[in-house]
Amino acid sequence: MEPIRWTTREERAQRLRAAHYNLFLLPAEDVLIDLLTDSGTGAMSTHQWAAIMEGDESYAGSKSFERFRRSVQEIFRYRHVIPTHQGRAAERILFSVMCKKGDVVPNNTHFDTTRANVEFVGAEAVDLPAQEGREPSADYPFKGNMDVMALEQLIERVGRERVPLVMLTVTNNSGGGQPASLENIRAVHDVCSKHAIPFYFDACRFAENAYFIKLRETGYGSMTPKQIAQEIFSLGDGCTMSAKKDGLANIGGFLCTNDDALAQQEKNLLILTEGYPTYGGLAGRDLEAIAVGIQEVLEEDYLRYRIVSTAYLGNHIAEQGVPIVQPPGGHAVYLDARAFLPHIPLEQFPGVALACELYLEGGIRSVEIGTLMFGSAAKMDLVRLAIPRRVYTQSHIDYVIEIILEVWRRREGIRGLKLTYEAPFLRHFTAWLEPA
Ligand SMILES: Cc1ncc(COP(=O)(O)O)c(C=O)c1O
C-alpha cells in the first residue's frame, strides 16, 4: 500500500513543461495513476515476501539459485537457465553470442529493447506480424501471430545462413498485447525446423498468452495454463524473459537455451557484465521472488481476474467510441492515436500528444508506442495504458475511464509536438519535445 497524490491542472502543466513533454522524465510522485508500464510495478504476494526472507546470498551455488532453476525448468523445460538482472540483459547476451553484422532476426514484433539489441550488434530486426495484427480495430482472437508465409519468404530471400534465430514475442507487446495461438507457434516451429534455425521466445507475458489460448483456441479449454505454457516452450530452443512482467517480481530476468555450447559462451559473457552464473546480477532474494512469482502467475483465478479487469477498461471506453486496439490485450489497453487524433501528422507524434493530454487532464501516465519509439518502422501510433499487476482497484480504473472520455470529447483542440533533442538509440526514454 502506498498513498497517491493529487496535483492541480496548473501544477501538471508546469511539470509537463519541465519534463519536456516526455512522461518518462516526470517524477513519479507527480503522477496519480501510473500506467506507464506493467514492468516491475506489480505488488508481490505474501508468499513472495516470505520466500525473500529465505534468500541465500552465497556468491556461488546458492540454495536460492537451485530453487529458482527448478521452478523455471518445471515450466520452461530448457536445459540451461541463466539469471540476468532484467530482460534486456538476456537479449544483449543472446544477440551478442548468436548474431553478427548483416544477419537478419525475424520476430512477430520486436519490442524496443529487443530491436535495439539486435541493431546494436549490426543485425537487422524484421517485424513480421500477421496481417490481422496490423489493423487496430479488427477483432481477431490471435492478433499476435507471426505471418508464417512472410517468414518463409524472408528466409528464402536473404538465405538461411543470414538468419541465426527466429523470435516470437508472447504476448506481442508492441503489437497491442495480443496473443499468438499454439497453431501459429507450431507453424513457426515447423518453418524453423525445416531450415534448421533456432526458435526463441521473448517470454515476458507467457502466462497471459497461455490463458488466452485456453479461452480462445479449440482443444485447450480443459488444460491448465501451466500445461499450455509447457506446450508452448516445448516448441522452442530457448527464451529470453523479463521476470518484471509475468514473473510478478520487481526486478530480474533470465535466458534459457538447450544448446550446451551456446550456454557456455553466454555464461562467459554473463560473468563479464552481469555476475556469476548462479546469480547473474540479482540478489538471492530476487531469485526467490521470481521462483514463487512464475508459479503464482499461472494460477487460473489470478489470470481470470487479470484478463477480465483489463477488458473492463477497454470495453468501457470503446463503447463510447474511443478507438482502441481490439480486443483489449492481456496487460494493457492500447489507444489508437492515429484514429483518436487524425488531424495530427505522424511527424508531430499523435501518440505522445495524447499521452501528454491524459496526464494534463487527470495525472495519468501512459506511454507512446509509435513514431517516437520506433521512428519510420512504426506501423501504428498507440498509447499504451499498462496495468500493474495486483495494484489498482476498480475505482482507480473507473477514474481512468472518466479522464479518457473527457479527453475524447475535446480531442479536436489537441496539438502535436516537435522534437528538440534525441539520443542515437532508444530515443523515447530521453527525448525532449515542445508544442509544434
Ligand atoms: C516484450 C518485451 N520484451 C522485452 C522487454 C525488456 O524487458 P526489461 O524491461 O526487463 O529489460 C520488455 C519490457 O517491457 C517487453 O515488454
Coordinates of C-alpha atoms and ligand atoms in Angstrom, one line a residue:
M1 CA 0.0 0.0 0.0
E2 CA 1.2 3.5 -0.7
P3 CA -0.5 6.9 -0.9
I4 CA -1.2 8.6 -4.2
R5 CA -1.1 12.3 -4.6
W6 CA -3.4 14.8 -6.3
T7 CA -1.9 17.7 -8.3
T8 CA -3.7 20.7 -9.8
R9 CA -4.0 21.2 -13.5
E10 CA -1.7 24.2 -13.3
E11 CA 0.9 22.0 -11.5
R12 CA 0.6 19.4 -14.1
A13 CA 1.0 21.9 -16.9
Q14 CA 4.2 23.1 -15.2
R15 CA 5.5 19.6 -14.6
L16 CA 4.9 18.7 -18.3
R17 CA 6.9 21.7 -19.5
A18 CA 9.7 20.9 -17.0
A19 CA 9.7 17.2 -18.3
H20 CA 10.0 18.5 -21.9
Y21 CA 6.7 16.7 -22.7
N22 CA 8.3 13.3 -22.1
L23 CA 6.4 11.4 -19.4
F24 CA 9.5 9.3 -18.7
L25 CA 11.0 12.5 -17.3
L26 CA 8.3 13.1 -14.7
P27 CA 8.9 12.5 -11.0
A28 CA 6.6 9.5 -10.1
E29 CA 5.2 11.5 -7.1
D30 CA 3.6 13.9 -9.6
V31 CA 1.6 11.0 -11.2
L32 CA -1.7 10.0 -9.8
I33 CA -2.4 6.7 -11.7
D34 CA 0.8 5.3 -13.2
L35 CA 0.1 3.2 -16.3
L36 CA 3.5 3.8 -17.8
T37 CA 4.4 0.2 -17.7
D38 CA 3.4 -3.2 -16.1
S39 CA 7.2 -3.9 -15.8
G40 CA 8.4 -4.3 -12.3
T41 CA 5.4 -2.4 -11.0
G42 CA 3.3 -5.2 -9.6
A43 CA 2.6 -5.9 -5.9
M44 CA 4.4 -9.0 -4.5
S45 CA 2.3 -11.6 -2.6
T46 CA 2.8 -12.8 1.0
H47 CA 4.4 -16.0 -0.4
Q48 CA 6.9 -14.0 -2.4
W49 CA 7.8 -11.8 0.6
A50 CA 8.1 -14.9 2.8
A51 CA 10.4 -16.5 0.2
I52 CA 12.5 -13.3 0.1
M53 CA 13.3 -13.9 3.8
E54 CA 14.9 -17.3 2.7
G55 CA 17.3 -15.6 0.2
D56 CA 20.7 -17.3 0.2
E57 CA 23.2 -14.6 -0.7
S58 CA 26.1 -17.0 -1.3
Y59 CA 28.2 -15.9 -4.3
A60 CA 28.2 -19.3 -6.0
G61 CA 25.9 -22.2 -5.9
S62 CA 23.2 -20.7 -3.6
K63 CA 20.1 -22.6 -2.5
S64 CA 18.1 -19.7 -3.9
F65 CA 19.6 -20.3 -7.4
E66 CA 18.6 -24.0 -7.1
R67 CA 15.0 -23.2 -6.2
F68 CA 14.9 -20.6 -9.0
R69 CA 16.3 -23.1 -11.6
R70 CA 13.9 -25.8 -10.5
S71 CA 10.9 -23.5 -10.7
V72 CA 11.9 -22.1 -14.1
Q73 CA 12.6 -25.6 -15.5
E74 CA 9.3 -27.0 -14.4
I75 CA 7.5 -24.6 -16.7
F76 CA 10.1 -23.8 -19.4
R77 CA 11.9 -27.1 -19.6
Y78 CA 15.1 -25.8 -21.1
R79 CA 18.4 -27.3 -20.2
H80 CA 20.2 -24.1 -19.2
V81 CA 18.7 -21.3 -17.1
I82 CA 20.9 -18.2 -16.8
P83 CA 19.7 -15.4 -14.5
T84 CA 20.1 -11.8 -15.6
H85 CA 19.2 -8.5 -14.0
Q86 CA 16.3 -8.0 -16.4
G87 CA 15.0 -8.9 -19.8
R88 CA 17.2 -6.7 -21.9
A89 CA 20.4 -8.1 -20.3
A90 CA 19.3 -11.6 -21.6
E91 CA 18.6 -10.1 -25.0
R92 CA 22.0 -8.4 -25.2
I93 CA 23.8 -11.6 -24.3
L94 CA 21.7 -13.8 -26.7
F95 CA 22.1 -11.5 -29.7
S96 CA 25.9 -10.8 -28.9
V97 CA 26.5 -14.5 -29.0
M98 CA 24.2 -15.6 -31.9
C99 CA 24.2 -12.6 -34.3
K100 CA 26.7 -10.6 -36.3
K101 CA 26.7 -7.7 -38.7
G102 CA 24.5 -8.4 -41.8
D103 CA 22.3 -11.0 -40.0
V104 CA 18.5 -10.8 -40.0
V105 CA 16.3 -11.5 -37.0
P106 CA 12.6 -12.0 -37.6
N107 CA 10.0 -11.5 -34.8
N108 CA 6.2 -11.1 -34.8
T109 CA 7.1 -7.6 -33.5
H110 CA 10.3 -6.7 -31.8
F111 CA 9.9 -4.8 -28.5
D112 CA 12.0 -1.6 -28.3
T113 CA 14.9 -3.1 -26.3
T114 CA 14.9 -6.3 -28.5
R115 CA 15.1 -4.2 -31.7
A116 CA 17.8 -2.0 -30.2
N117 CA 19.9 -5.0 -29.0
V118 CA 19.6 -6.7 -32.4
E119 CA 20.6 -3.5 -34.2
F120 CA 23.4 -2.8 -31.7
V121 CA 25.3 -5.9 -33.0
G122 CA 24.8 -4.8 -36.6
A123 CA 22.0 -7.2 -37.5
E124 CA 18.6 -6.2 -38.9
A125 CA 15.4 -6.6 -36.8
V126 CA 12.4 -7.5 -39.0
D127 CA 8.8 -7.4 -37.8
L128 CA 6.5 -10.0 -39.4
P129 CA 3.1 -9.6 -37.7
A130 CA 0.2 -11.5 -39.2
Q131 CA -2.0 -9.2 -41.4
E132 CA -4.8 -9.1 -38.9
G133 CA -2.4 -7.7 -36.3
R134 CA -1.9 -4.6 -38.4
E135 CA -5.5 -3.5 -38.2
P136 CA -6.1 -1.9 -34.8
S137 CA -9.9 -2.1 -34.9
A138 CA -10.2 -5.6 -36.2
D139 CA -11.4 -8.1 -33.6
Y140 CA -9.5 -11.4 -34.1
P141 CA -8.6 -13.8 -31.3
F142 CA -4.8 -14.2 -32.1
K143 CA -3.6 -10.9 -33.5
G144 CA -0.1 -11.6 -32.0
N145 CA 0.5 -14.3 -34.6
M146 CA 3.5 -14.2 -36.9
D147 CA 3.0 -14.1 -40.7
V148 CA 4.4 -17.6 -41.4
M149 CA 4.3 -17.1 -45.2
A150 CA 6.3 -13.9 -44.8
L151 CA 8.8 -15.7 -42.6
E152 CA 9.3 -18.4 -45.3
Q153 CA 9.7 -15.7 -48.0
L154 CA 12.2 -13.8 -45.8
I155 CA 14.4 -16.9 -45.3
E156 CA 14.2 -17.6 -49.0
R157 CA 15.2 -14.0 -49.9
V158 CA 18.1 -13.4 -47.6
G159 CA 19.3 -17.0 -47.3
R160 CA 19.2 -19.3 -44.2
E161 CA 22.8 -18.5 -43.3
R162 CA 21.9 -14.9 -42.5
V163 CA 19.1 -15.9 -40.1
P164 CA 20.7 -17.0 -36.9
L165 CA 17.4 -17.3 -35.0
V166 CA 13.7 -16.6 -35.2
M167 CA 12.0 -15.0 -32.2
L168 CA 8.3 -14.8 -31.2
T169 CA 7.1 -12.4 -28.6
V170 CA 4.3 -13.8 -26.3
T171 CA 2.1 -11.8 -25.9
N172 CA 3.0 -9.3 -28.6
N173 CA 3.6 -6.2 -26.6
S174 CA 4.4 -3.7 -29.4
G175 CA 1.5 -5.1 -31.4
G176 CA -1.2 -4.4 -28.8
G177 CA -0.5 -7.1 -26.1
Q178 CA -2.2 -9.6 -28.4
P179 CA -1.6 -13.4 -28.0
A180 CA -0.2 -15.9 -30.5
S181 CA -2.0 -19.2 -31.0
L182 CA -0.4 -22.6 -30.4
E183 CA -1.3 -23.4 -34.1
N184 CA 0.8 -20.4 -35.2
I185 CA 3.6 -21.2 -32.7
R186 CA 3.7 -24.7 -34.1
A187 CA 3.8 -23.4 -37.7
V188 CA 6.7 -21.1 -36.9
H189 CA 8.4 -24.1 -35.2
D190 CA 7.9 -26.2 -38.3
V191 CA 9.5 -23.5 -40.6
C192 CA 12.4 -23.2 -38.2
S193 CA 12.9 -26.9 -38.1
K194 CA 12.8 -27.2 -41.9
H195 CA 15.6 -24.7 -42.2
A196 CA 17.4 -25.8 -39.0
I197 CA 17.1 -22.3 -37.5
P198 CA 16.9 -22.0 -33.7
F199 CA 13.5 -20.7 -32.4
Y200 CA 13.4 -18.5 -29.3
F201 CA 10.6 -16.9 -27.3
D202 CA 10.5 -13.4 -25.9
A203 CA 8.5 -14.9 -23.0
C204 CA 7.7 -11.8 -20.8
R205 CA 3.9 -12.4 -20.7
F206 CA 3.8 -16.2 -21.3
A207 CA 1.1 -16.8 -18.7
E208 CA -1.3 -14.3 -20.2
N209 CA -0.7 -15.8 -23.6
A210 CA -1.3 -19.3 -22.3
Y211 CA -4.6 -18.2 -20.7
F212 CA -5.8 -16.6 -24.0
I213 CA -5.0 -19.9 -25.7
K214 CA -7.1 -21.7 -23.1
L215 CA -10.0 -19.3 -23.6
R216 CA -9.8 -18.9 -27.4
E217 CA -8.2 -21.8 -29.1
T218 CA -10.1 -25.0 -29.8
G219 CA -8.8 -28.0 -27.9
Y220 CA -7.1 -26.3 -25.0
G221 CA -10.1 -25.4 -22.8
S222 CA -9.6 -28.3 -20.3
M223 CA -5.8 -27.8 -20.0
T224 CA -4.3 -25.7 -17.2
P225 CA -2.3 -22.5 -18.1
K226 CA 0.8 -24.3 -16.9
Q227 CA 0.3 -27.2 -19.2
I228 CA -0.3 -24.9 -22.1
A229 CA 2.8 -22.9 -21.2
Q230 CA 4.8 -26.1 -21.1
E231 CA 3.5 -27.0 -24.6
I232 CA 4.4 -23.5 -25.9
F233 CA 8.0 -23.8 -24.7
S234 CA 8.4 -27.4 -25.9
L235 CA 8.3 -26.0 -29.4
G236 CA 11.3 -23.7 -28.9
D237 CA 15.0 -23.9 -28.3
G238 CA 15.2 -21.3 -25.7
C239 CA 13.9 -17.9 -24.5
T240 CA 14.6 -14.5 -23.0
M241 CA 12.4 -13.5 -20.1
S242 CA 11.8 -10.3 -18.1
A243 CA 10.6 -11.5 -14.7
K244 CA 9.3 -8.0 -14.1
K245 CA 6.2 -8.9 -16.1
D246 CA 4.8 -12.5 -15.7
G247 CA 7.5 -13.2 -13.1
L248 CA 5.5 -11.0 -10.7
A249 CA 8.8 -9.6 -9.4
N250 CA 10.1 -6.1 -9.2
I251 CA 13.4 -6.9 -10.9
G252 CA 15.0 -9.9 -12.7
G253 CA 15.1 -11.9 -15.8
F254 CA 16.6 -15.0 -17.4
L255 CA 17.9 -16.5 -20.6
C256 CA 17.3 -20.2 -21.4
T257 CA 18.7 -22.5 -24.0
N258 CA 19.0 -26.2 -24.9
D259 CA 22.3 -25.6 -26.6
D260 CA 25.3 -26.6 -24.4
A261 CA 28.0 -24.8 -26.4
L262 CA 25.9 -21.6 -26.7
A263 CA 25.2 -21.7 -22.9
Q264 CA 28.9 -21.8 -22.2
Q265 CA 29.5 -18.7 -24.3
E266 CA 26.5 -16.9 -22.8
K267 CA 27.8 -17.7 -19.2
N268 CA 31.2 -16.3 -20.1
L269 CA 29.7 -13.0 -21.3
L270 CA 27.4 -13.0 -18.2
I271 CA 30.4 -13.2 -15.9
L272 CA 31.9 -10.2 -17.7
T273 CA 29.0 -7.9 -17.2
E274 CA 26.2 -9.4 -15.0
G275 CA 27.7 -11.7 -12.5
Y276 CA 28.4 -15.3 -11.7
P277 CA 26.0 -17.7 -13.4
T278 CA 24.2 -18.7 -10.2
Y279 CA 23.1 -15.1 -9.5
G280 CA 23.5 -13.1 -12.8
G281 CA 23.2 -9.6 -11.4
L282 CA 20.4 -10.5 -8.9
A283 CA 20.4 -11.0 -5.1
G284 CA 19.5 -14.4 -3.8
R285 CA 16.2 -12.9 -2.5
D286 CA 15.3 -11.7 -6.0
L287 CA 15.8 -15.3 -7.3
E288 CA 13.4 -16.5 -4.6
A289 CA 10.7 -13.9 -5.5
I290 CA 10.9 -15.0 -9.2
A291 CA 10.8 -18.7 -8.3
V292 CA 7.5 -18.1 -6.5
G293 CA 6.1 -15.5 -8.9
I294 CA 6.3 -17.5 -12.1
Q295 CA 4.2 -20.2 -10.4
E296 CA 1.7 -17.8 -8.9
V297 CA 1.2 -16.1 -12.3
L298 CA -0.2 -19.4 -13.7
E299 CA -3.0 -19.7 -11.2
E300 CA -6.3 -19.5 -13.0
D301 CA -8.1 -17.3 -10.5
Y302 CA -5.3 -14.7 -10.9
L303 CA -5.3 -14.9 -14.7
R304 CA -9.1 -14.7 -15.0
Y305 CA -9.2 -11.5 -12.9
R306 CA -6.3 -10.1 -14.8
I307 CA -7.7 -10.6 -18.2
V308 CA -11.3 -9.5 -17.2
S309 CA -10.2 -6.4 -15.4
T310 CA -8.1 -5.2 -18.4
A311 CA -11.0 -5.8 -20.7
Y312 CA -13.2 -3.8 -18.3
L313 CA -11.2 -0.7 -19.1
G314 CA -11.0 -1.3 -22.8
N315 CA -14.7 -2.2 -23.3
H316 CA -15.9 0.9 -21.3
I317 CA -14.0 3.4 -23.4
A318 CA -14.6 1.5 -26.7
E319 CA -18.4 1.6 -26.1
Q320 CA -18.2 5.4 -26.1
G321 CA -16.4 5.4 -29.5
V322 CA -12.8 5.7 -28.3
P323 CA -10.6 3.9 -30.9
I324 CA -8.6 1.1 -29.2
V325 CA -6.7 -1.9 -30.4
Q326 CA -9.3 -4.7 -30.4
P327 CA -9.7 -6.9 -28.5
P328 CA -8.2 -5.5 -25.3
G329 CA -4.8 -7.1 -24.6
G330 CA -3.7 -9.0 -21.5
H331 CA -1.6 -6.5 -19.7
A332 CA -2.7 -3.2 -21.3
V333 CA -5.3 -1.3 -23.3
Y334 CA -3.9 0.5 -26.4
L335 CA -5.5 3.7 -27.7
D336 CA -5.2 4.1 -31.4
A337 CA -3.7 7.6 -31.5
R338 CA -3.9 7.9 -35.3
A339 CA -7.6 7.4 -35.2
F340 CA -8.1 9.4 -32.0
L341 CA -6.2 12.5 -33.3
P342 CA -6.4 12.2 -37.2
H343 CA -5.6 16.0 -37.5
I344 CA -2.1 15.5 -36.1
P345 CA 0.5 14.4 -38.7
L346 CA 2.8 11.4 -37.7
E347 CA 5.9 13.6 -37.6
Q348 CA 4.1 15.6 -34.8
F349 CA 3.8 12.4 -32.7
P350 CA 0.0 11.9 -32.2
G351 CA 0.7 9.2 -29.5
V352 CA 2.9 11.5 -27.5
A353 CA 0.4 14.3 -27.8
L354 CA -2.4 12.1 -26.5
A355 CA -0.3 10.7 -23.6
C356 CA 0.6 14.3 -22.5
E357 CA -3.1 15.2 -22.6
L358 CA -4.1 12.3 -20.4
Y359 CA -1.5 13.5 -17.9
L360 CA -2.6 17.1 -18.1
E361 CA -6.3 16.2 -17.7
G362 CA -6.1 13.7 -14.9
G363 CA -2.5 12.9 -13.8
I364 CA -2.5 9.6 -15.6
R365 CA 0.9 8.4 -17.0
S366 CA 0.9 6.2 -20.1
V367 CA 3.4 5.5 -22.9
E368 CA 3.6 6.1 -26.6
I369 CA 4.3 3.1 -28.7
G370 CA 4.7 4.6 -32.2
T371 CA 6.7 7.1 -34.2
L372 CA 8.7 8.5 -31.3
M373 CA 9.6 4.9 -30.1
F374 CA 10.3 3.3 -33.5
G375 CA 10.7 6.1 -36.0
S376 CA 9.7 5.2 -39.5
A377 CA 9.5 1.5 -38.5
A378 CA 6.3 2.3 -36.6
K379 CA 3.3 0.5 -38.1
M380 CA 0.8 2.1 -35.7
D381 CA 0.8 5.0 -33.2
L382 CA -0.5 3.7 -30.0
V383 CA -0.8 4.9 -26.4
R384 CA -0.4 2.0 -24.0
L385 CA -2.2 2.0 -20.7
A386 CA -0.4 -0.8 -19.0
I387 CA -2.0 -2.1 -15.8
P388 CA 0.4 -3.0 -13.0
R389 CA -0.3 -6.5 -11.5
R390 CA -2.3 -6.6 -8.3
V391 CA -2.1 -2.8 -7.7
Y392 CA -5.1 -0.7 -8.7
T393 CA -8.7 -1.3 -7.8
Q394 CA -11.8 -0.9 -10.0
S395 CA -12.4 2.6 -8.6
H396 CA -9.0 3.7 -9.8
I397 CA -9.8 2.3 -13.3
D398 CA -13.2 4.0 -13.3
Y399 CA -11.4 7.3 -12.8
V400 CA -9.1 6.5 -15.7
I401 CA -12.2 5.8 -17.9
E402 CA -13.7 9.2 -16.9
I403 CA -10.4 11.0 -17.8
I404 CA -10.1 9.3 -21.2
L405 CA -13.7 10.1 -22.1
E406 CA -13.1 13.8 -21.2
V407 CA -10.0 14.0 -23.4
W408 CA -12.0 12.2 -26.2
R409 CA -14.7 14.9 -26.0
R410 CA -12.3 17.7 -26.6
R411 CA -9.9 15.9 -28.9
E412 CA -10.1 18.3 -31.8
G413 CA -8.3 21.0 -29.8
I414 CA -5.2 18.8 -29.0
R415 CA -2.0 19.9 -30.7
G416 CA 1.1 18.0 -32.0
L417 CA 4.6 18.1 -30.7
K418 CA 8.1 18.6 -32.2
L419 CA 11.4 17.0 -31.2
T420 CA 14.1 19.3 -29.8
Y421 CA 16.6 16.5 -28.6
E422 CA 17.0 12.8 -29.4
A423 CA 19.6 10.2 -28.4
P424 CA 21.1 7.9 -31.1
F425 CA 19.1 4.9 -30.0
L426 CA 16.0 4.2 -27.7
R427 CA 15.3 7.9 -28.1
H428 CA 11.8 7.9 -26.5
F429 CA 13.3 7.4 -23.0
T430 CA 15.2 10.7 -23.0
A431 CA 13.8 12.8 -25.9
W432 CA 12.8 16.4 -25.4
L433 CA 9.7 17.8 -27.2
E434 CA 7.7 21.0 -27.3
P435 CA 4.3 22.1 -28.7
A436 CA 4.5 22.3 -32.5
Ligands
LIG1 C1 8.1 -7.9 -25.0 C2 9.2 -7.3 -24.1 N1 10.4 -7.8 -24.3 C3 11.5 -7.4 -23.6 C4 11.3 -6.4 -22.6 C5 12.5 -5.9 -21.8 O1 12.5 -6.3 -20.5 P1 13.2 -5.5 -19.4 O2 12.5 -4.2 -19.2 O3 13.1 -6.3 -18.1 O4 14.6 -5.2 -19.8 C6 10.0 -5.9 -22.4 C7 9.9 -4.8 -21.4 O5 8.9 -4.1 -21.3 C8 8.9 -6.4 -23.1 O6 7.7 -5.9 -23.0

